[in-house]
mmCIF file of C-alpha atoms in Angstrom:
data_model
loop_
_atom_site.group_PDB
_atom_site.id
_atom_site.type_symbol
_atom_site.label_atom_id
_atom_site.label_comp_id
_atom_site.label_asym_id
_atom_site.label_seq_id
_atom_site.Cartn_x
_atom_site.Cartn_y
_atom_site.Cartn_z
ATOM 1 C CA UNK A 1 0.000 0.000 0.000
ATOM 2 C CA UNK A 2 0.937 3.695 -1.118
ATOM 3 C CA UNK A 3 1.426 5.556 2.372
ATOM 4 C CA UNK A 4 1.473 8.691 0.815
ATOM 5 C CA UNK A 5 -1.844 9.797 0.482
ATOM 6 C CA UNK A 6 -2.189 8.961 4.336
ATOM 7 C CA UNK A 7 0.660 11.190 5.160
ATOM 8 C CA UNK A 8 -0.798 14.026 2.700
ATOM 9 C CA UNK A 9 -4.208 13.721 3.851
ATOM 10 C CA UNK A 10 -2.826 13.724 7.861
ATOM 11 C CA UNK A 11 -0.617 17.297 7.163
ATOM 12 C CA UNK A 12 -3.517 18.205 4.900
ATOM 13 C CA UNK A 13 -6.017 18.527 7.600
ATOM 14 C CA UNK A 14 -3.563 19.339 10.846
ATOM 15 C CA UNK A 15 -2.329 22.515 8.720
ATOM 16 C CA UNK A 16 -6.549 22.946 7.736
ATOM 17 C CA UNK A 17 -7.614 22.444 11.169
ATOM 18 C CA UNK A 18 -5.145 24.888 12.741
ATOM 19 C CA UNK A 19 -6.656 27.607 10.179
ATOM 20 C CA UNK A 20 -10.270 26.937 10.342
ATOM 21 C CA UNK A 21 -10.148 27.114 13.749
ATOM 22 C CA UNK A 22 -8.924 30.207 14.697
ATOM 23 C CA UNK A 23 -10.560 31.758 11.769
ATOM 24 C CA UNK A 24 -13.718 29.996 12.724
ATOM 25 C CA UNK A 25 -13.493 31.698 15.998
ATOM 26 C CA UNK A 26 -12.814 34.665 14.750
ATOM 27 C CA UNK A 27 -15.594 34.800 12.517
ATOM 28 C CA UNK A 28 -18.198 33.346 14.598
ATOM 29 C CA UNK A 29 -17.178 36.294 17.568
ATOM 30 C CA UNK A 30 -17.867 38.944 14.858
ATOM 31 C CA UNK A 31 -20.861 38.193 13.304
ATOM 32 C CA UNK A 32 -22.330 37.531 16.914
ATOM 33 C CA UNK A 33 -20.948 40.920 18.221
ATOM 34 C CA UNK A 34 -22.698 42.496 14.923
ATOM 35 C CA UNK A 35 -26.510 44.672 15.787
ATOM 36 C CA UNK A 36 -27.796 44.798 12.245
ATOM 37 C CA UNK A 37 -29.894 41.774 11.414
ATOM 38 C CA UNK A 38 -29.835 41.893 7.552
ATOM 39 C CA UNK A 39 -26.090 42.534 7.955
ATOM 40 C CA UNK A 40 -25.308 39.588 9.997
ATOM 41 C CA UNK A 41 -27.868 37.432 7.882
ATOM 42 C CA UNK A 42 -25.963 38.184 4.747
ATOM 43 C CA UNK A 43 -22.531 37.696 5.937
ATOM 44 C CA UNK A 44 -23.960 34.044 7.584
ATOM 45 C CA UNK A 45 -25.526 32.831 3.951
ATOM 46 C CA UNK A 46 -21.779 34.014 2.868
ATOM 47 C CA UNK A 47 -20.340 31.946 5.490
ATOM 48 C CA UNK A 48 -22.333 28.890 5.484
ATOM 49 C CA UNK A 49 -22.492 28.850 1.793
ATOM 50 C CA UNK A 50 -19.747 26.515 1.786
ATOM 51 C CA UNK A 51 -21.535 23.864 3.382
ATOM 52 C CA UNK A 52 -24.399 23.487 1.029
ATOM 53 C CA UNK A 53 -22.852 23.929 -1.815
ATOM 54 C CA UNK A 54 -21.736 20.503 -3.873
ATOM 55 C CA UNK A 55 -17.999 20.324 -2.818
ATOM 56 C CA UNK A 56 -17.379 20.155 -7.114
ATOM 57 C CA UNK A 57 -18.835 24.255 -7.439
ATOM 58 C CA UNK A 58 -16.711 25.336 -4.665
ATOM 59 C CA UNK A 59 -13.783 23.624 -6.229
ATOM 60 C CA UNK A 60 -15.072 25.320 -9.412
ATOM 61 C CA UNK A 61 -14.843 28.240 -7.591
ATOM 62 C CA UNK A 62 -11.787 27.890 -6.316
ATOM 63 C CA UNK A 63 -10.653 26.897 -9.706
ATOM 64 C CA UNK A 64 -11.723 30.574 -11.096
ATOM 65 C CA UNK A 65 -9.671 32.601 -8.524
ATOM 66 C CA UNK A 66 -6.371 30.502 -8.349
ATOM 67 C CA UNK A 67 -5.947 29.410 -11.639
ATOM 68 C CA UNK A 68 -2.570 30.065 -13.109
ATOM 69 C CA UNK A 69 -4.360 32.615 -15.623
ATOM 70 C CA UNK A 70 -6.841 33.830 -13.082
ATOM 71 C CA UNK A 71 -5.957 37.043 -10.920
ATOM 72 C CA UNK A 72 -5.614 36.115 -7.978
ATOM 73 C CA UNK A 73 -3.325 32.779 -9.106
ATOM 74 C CA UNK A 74 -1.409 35.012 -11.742
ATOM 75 C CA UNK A 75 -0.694 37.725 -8.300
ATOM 76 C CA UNK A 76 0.468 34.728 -6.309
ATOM 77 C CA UNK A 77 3.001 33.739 -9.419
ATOM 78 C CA UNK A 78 4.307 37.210 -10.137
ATOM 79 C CA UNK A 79 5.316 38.417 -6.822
ATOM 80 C CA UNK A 80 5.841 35.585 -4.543
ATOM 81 C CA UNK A 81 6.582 32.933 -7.399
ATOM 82 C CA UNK A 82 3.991 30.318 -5.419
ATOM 83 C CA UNK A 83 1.820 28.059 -7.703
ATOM 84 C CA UNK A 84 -1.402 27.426 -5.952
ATOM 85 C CA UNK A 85 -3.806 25.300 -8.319
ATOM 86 C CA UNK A 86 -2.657 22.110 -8.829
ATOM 87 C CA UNK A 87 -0.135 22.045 -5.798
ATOM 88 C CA UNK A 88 0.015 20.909 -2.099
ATOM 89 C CA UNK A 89 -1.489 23.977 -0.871
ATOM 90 C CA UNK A 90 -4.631 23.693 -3.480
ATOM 91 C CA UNK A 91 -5.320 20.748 -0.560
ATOM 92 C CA UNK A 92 -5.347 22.921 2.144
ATOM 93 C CA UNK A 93 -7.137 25.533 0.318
ATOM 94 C CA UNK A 94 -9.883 23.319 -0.542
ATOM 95 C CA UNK A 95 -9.988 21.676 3.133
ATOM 96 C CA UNK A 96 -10.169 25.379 4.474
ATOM 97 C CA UNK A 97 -12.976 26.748 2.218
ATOM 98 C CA UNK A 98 -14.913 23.336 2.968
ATOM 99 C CA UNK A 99 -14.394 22.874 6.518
ATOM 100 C CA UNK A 100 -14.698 26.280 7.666
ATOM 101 C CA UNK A 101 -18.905 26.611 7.923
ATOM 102 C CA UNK A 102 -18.498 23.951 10.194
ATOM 103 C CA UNK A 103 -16.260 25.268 12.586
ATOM 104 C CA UNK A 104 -17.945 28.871 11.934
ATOM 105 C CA UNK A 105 -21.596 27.719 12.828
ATOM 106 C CA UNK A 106 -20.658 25.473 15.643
ATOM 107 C CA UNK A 107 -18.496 28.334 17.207
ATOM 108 C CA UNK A 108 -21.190 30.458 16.658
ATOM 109 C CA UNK A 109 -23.970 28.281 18.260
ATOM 110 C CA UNK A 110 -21.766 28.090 21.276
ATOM 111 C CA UNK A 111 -20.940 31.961 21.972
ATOM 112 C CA UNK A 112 -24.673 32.187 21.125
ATOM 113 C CA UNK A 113 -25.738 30.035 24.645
ATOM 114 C CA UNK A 114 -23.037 31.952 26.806
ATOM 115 C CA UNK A 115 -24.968 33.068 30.005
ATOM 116 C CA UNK A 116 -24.923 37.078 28.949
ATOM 117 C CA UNK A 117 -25.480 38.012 32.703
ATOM 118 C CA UNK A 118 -22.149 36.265 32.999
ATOM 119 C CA UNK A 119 -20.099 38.655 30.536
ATOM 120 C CA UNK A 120 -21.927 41.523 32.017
ATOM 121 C CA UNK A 121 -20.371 40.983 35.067
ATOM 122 C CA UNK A 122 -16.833 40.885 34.009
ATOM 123 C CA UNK A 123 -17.968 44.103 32.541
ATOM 124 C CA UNK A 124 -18.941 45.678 35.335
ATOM 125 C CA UNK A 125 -15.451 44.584 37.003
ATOM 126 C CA UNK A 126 -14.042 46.717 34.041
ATOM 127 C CA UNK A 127 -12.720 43.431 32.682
ATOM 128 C CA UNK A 128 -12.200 44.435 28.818
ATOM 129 C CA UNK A 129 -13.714 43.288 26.495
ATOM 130 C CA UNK A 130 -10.531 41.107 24.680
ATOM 131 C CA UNK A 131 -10.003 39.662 28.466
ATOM 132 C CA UNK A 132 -14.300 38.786 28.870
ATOM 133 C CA UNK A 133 -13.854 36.947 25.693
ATOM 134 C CA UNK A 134 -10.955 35.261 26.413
ATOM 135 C CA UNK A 135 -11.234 34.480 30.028
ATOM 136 C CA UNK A 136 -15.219 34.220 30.138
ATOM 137 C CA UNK A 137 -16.716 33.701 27.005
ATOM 138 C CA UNK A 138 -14.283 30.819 25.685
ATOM 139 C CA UNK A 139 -14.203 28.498 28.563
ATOM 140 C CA UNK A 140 -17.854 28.213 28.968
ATOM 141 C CA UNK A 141 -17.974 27.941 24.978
ATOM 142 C CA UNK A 142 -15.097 25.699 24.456
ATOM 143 C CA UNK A 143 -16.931 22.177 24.340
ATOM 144 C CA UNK A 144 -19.571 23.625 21.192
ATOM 145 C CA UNK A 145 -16.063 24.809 20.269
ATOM 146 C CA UNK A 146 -14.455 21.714 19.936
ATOM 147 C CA UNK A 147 -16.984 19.536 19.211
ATOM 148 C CA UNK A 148 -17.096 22.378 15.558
ATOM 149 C CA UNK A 149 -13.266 21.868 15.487
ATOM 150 C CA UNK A 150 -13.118 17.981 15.830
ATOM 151 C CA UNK A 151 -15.897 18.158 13.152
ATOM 152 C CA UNK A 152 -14.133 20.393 10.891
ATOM 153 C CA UNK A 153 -11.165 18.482 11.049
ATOM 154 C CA UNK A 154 -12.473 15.233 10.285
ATOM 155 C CA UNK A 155 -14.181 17.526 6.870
ATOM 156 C CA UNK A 156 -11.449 18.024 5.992
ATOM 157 C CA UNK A 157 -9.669 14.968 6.083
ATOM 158 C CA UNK A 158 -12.570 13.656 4.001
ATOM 159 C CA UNK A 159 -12.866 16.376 1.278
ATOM 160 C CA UNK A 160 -12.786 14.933 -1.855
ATOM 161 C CA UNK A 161 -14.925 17.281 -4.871
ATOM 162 C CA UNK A 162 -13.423 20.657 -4.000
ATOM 163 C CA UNK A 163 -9.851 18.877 -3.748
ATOM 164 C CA UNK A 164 -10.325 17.157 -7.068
ATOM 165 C CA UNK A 165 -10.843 20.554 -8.763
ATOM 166 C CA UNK A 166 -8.704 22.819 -7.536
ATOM 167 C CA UNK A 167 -5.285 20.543 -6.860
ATOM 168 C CA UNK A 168 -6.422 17.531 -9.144
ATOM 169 C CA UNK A 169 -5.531 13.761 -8.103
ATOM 170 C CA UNK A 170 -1.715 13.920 -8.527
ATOM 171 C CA UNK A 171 0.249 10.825 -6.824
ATOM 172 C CA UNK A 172 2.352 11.608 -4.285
ATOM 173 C CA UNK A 173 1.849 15.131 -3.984
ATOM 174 C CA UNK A 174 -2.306 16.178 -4.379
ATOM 175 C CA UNK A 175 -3.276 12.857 -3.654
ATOM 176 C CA UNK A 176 -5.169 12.396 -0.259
ATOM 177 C CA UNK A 177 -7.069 9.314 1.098
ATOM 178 C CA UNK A 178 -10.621 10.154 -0.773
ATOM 179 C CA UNK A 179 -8.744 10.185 -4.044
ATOM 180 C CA UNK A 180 -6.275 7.787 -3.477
ATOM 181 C CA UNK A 181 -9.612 5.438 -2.758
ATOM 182 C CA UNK A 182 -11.486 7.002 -5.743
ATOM 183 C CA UNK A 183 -8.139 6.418 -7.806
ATOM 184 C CA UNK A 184 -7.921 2.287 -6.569
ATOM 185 C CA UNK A 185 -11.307 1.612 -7.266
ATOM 186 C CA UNK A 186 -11.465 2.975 -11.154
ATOM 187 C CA UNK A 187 -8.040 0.864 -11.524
ATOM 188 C CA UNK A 188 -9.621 -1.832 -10.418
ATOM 189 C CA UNK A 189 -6.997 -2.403 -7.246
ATOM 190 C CA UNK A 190 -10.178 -2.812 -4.650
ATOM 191 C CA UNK A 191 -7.085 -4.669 -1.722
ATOM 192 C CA UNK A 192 -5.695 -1.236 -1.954
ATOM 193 C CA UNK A 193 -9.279 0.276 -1.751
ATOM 194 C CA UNK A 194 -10.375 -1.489 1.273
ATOM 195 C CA UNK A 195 -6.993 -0.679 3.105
ATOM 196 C CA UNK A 196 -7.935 3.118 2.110
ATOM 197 C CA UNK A 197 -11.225 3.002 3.168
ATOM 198 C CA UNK A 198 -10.454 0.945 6.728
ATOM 199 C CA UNK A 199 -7.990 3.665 7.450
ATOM 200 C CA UNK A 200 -10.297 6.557 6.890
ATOM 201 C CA UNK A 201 -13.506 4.796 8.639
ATOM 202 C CA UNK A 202 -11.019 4.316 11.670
ATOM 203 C CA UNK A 203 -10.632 7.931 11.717
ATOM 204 C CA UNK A 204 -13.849 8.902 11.252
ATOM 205 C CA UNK A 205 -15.292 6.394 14.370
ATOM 206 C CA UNK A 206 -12.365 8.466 16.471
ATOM 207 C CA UNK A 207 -13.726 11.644 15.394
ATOM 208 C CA UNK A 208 -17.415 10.660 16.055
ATOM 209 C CA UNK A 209 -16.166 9.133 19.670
ATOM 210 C CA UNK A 210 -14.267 13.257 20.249
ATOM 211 C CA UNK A 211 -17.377 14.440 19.183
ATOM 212 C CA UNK A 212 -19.322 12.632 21.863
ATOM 213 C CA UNK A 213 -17.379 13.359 24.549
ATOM 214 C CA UNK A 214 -17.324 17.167 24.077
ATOM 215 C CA UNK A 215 -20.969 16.962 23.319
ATOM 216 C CA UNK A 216 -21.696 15.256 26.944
ATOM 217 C CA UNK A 217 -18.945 17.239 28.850
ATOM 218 C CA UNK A 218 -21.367 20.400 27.747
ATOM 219 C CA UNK A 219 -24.145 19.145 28.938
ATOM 220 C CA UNK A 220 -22.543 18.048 31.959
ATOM 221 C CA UNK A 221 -20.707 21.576 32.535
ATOM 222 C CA UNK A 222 -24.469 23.182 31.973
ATOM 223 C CA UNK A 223 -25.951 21.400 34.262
ATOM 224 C CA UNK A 224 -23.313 22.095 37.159
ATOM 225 C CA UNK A 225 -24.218 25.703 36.416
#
């Protein structure tokens, strides 16, 4: 069995993970800290757009902006002399713009159930408001947190349209787990297949399992309260 699409699909999704998270977070804090309805509607359809649309489009998309002949891919060629479609980085690209709705709505769903009488009060201690949101509002919103960053992770690990589109199915260098399985099967290899797809289910019952526990030690934290 090829190991590399295990190794590229693993470095794929730590470097997507460690993006999509923070970014997630990020997001999720502003559009929550927005007042204008139709403002923060519009910039969540933005956000969550990702998530319902078929992986292949937003590869399409993808495909449009970073293509070597498209601006923003014929910037990144000129000045810093970094190919981006059809490269390593097309991976993480396409694990970022897929997994990132995930980690956005679940982070958002979490600061959304923060006790606001809570962050008052560090308020009124004239706590500001960079230390209520990292001392208050993140612990008590860390398990919804994680639970969105276990799940984004493990979307990203499985992304498969949106990589296929915008970095292609190259062996040893584009080619992660969902291709690498796509790739045995239309050879006909199906040993090589099933060792693919074990793998990947293995991961994905460890993810579910992460999931779980973050899940019940929320609950569990909520109810202490």
């Amino acid at each position: 069995m090829d190991m590399s699409p295990i190794f590229i699909s693993m470095k794929t999704a730590i470097i997507a993970i460690i993006i999509t998270f923070f970014l997630g977070i990020l997001l999720a804090q502003w559009v929550v800290s927005l007042k204008h309805d139709k403002i923060k509607m519009i910039l969540d359809g933005i956000l969550t757009l990702p998530l319902v649309l078929p992986p292949t489009v937003a590869g399409f998309f993808l495909l449009y902006l970073f293509g070597v002949k498209r601006p923003i891919g014929k910037f990144f060629i000129e000045y810093f002399s970094v190919k981006i479609a059809f490269s390593w980085g097309a991976t993480v690209l396409a694990a970022v713009v897929i997994s990132l709705p995930l980690m956005y709505r679940s982070a958002r769903g979490a600061f959304e159930q923060v006790d606001q009488n809570i962050l008052d009060a560090g308020r009124t201690l004239g706590m500001s408001e960079w230390k209520i949101f990292w001392k208050l509002k993140m612990p008590l919103a860390m398990p919804g947190v994680a639970s969105g960053g276990v799940l984004a992770f493990a979307r990203g690990l499985g992304e498969f349209g949106a990589t296929a589109m915008i970095a292609g199915n190259i062996a040893g260098k584009t080619r992660t787990l969902p291709l690498a399985i796509y790739s045995e099967v239309a050879g006909g290899h199906m040993e090589r297949a099933y060792g693919y797809v074990f793998i990947i289910v293995i991961f994905s019952f460890l993810v579910v399992l992460l999931m779980n526990y973050f899940t019940m030690s929320g609950h569990k934290k909520r109810r202490e309260r």
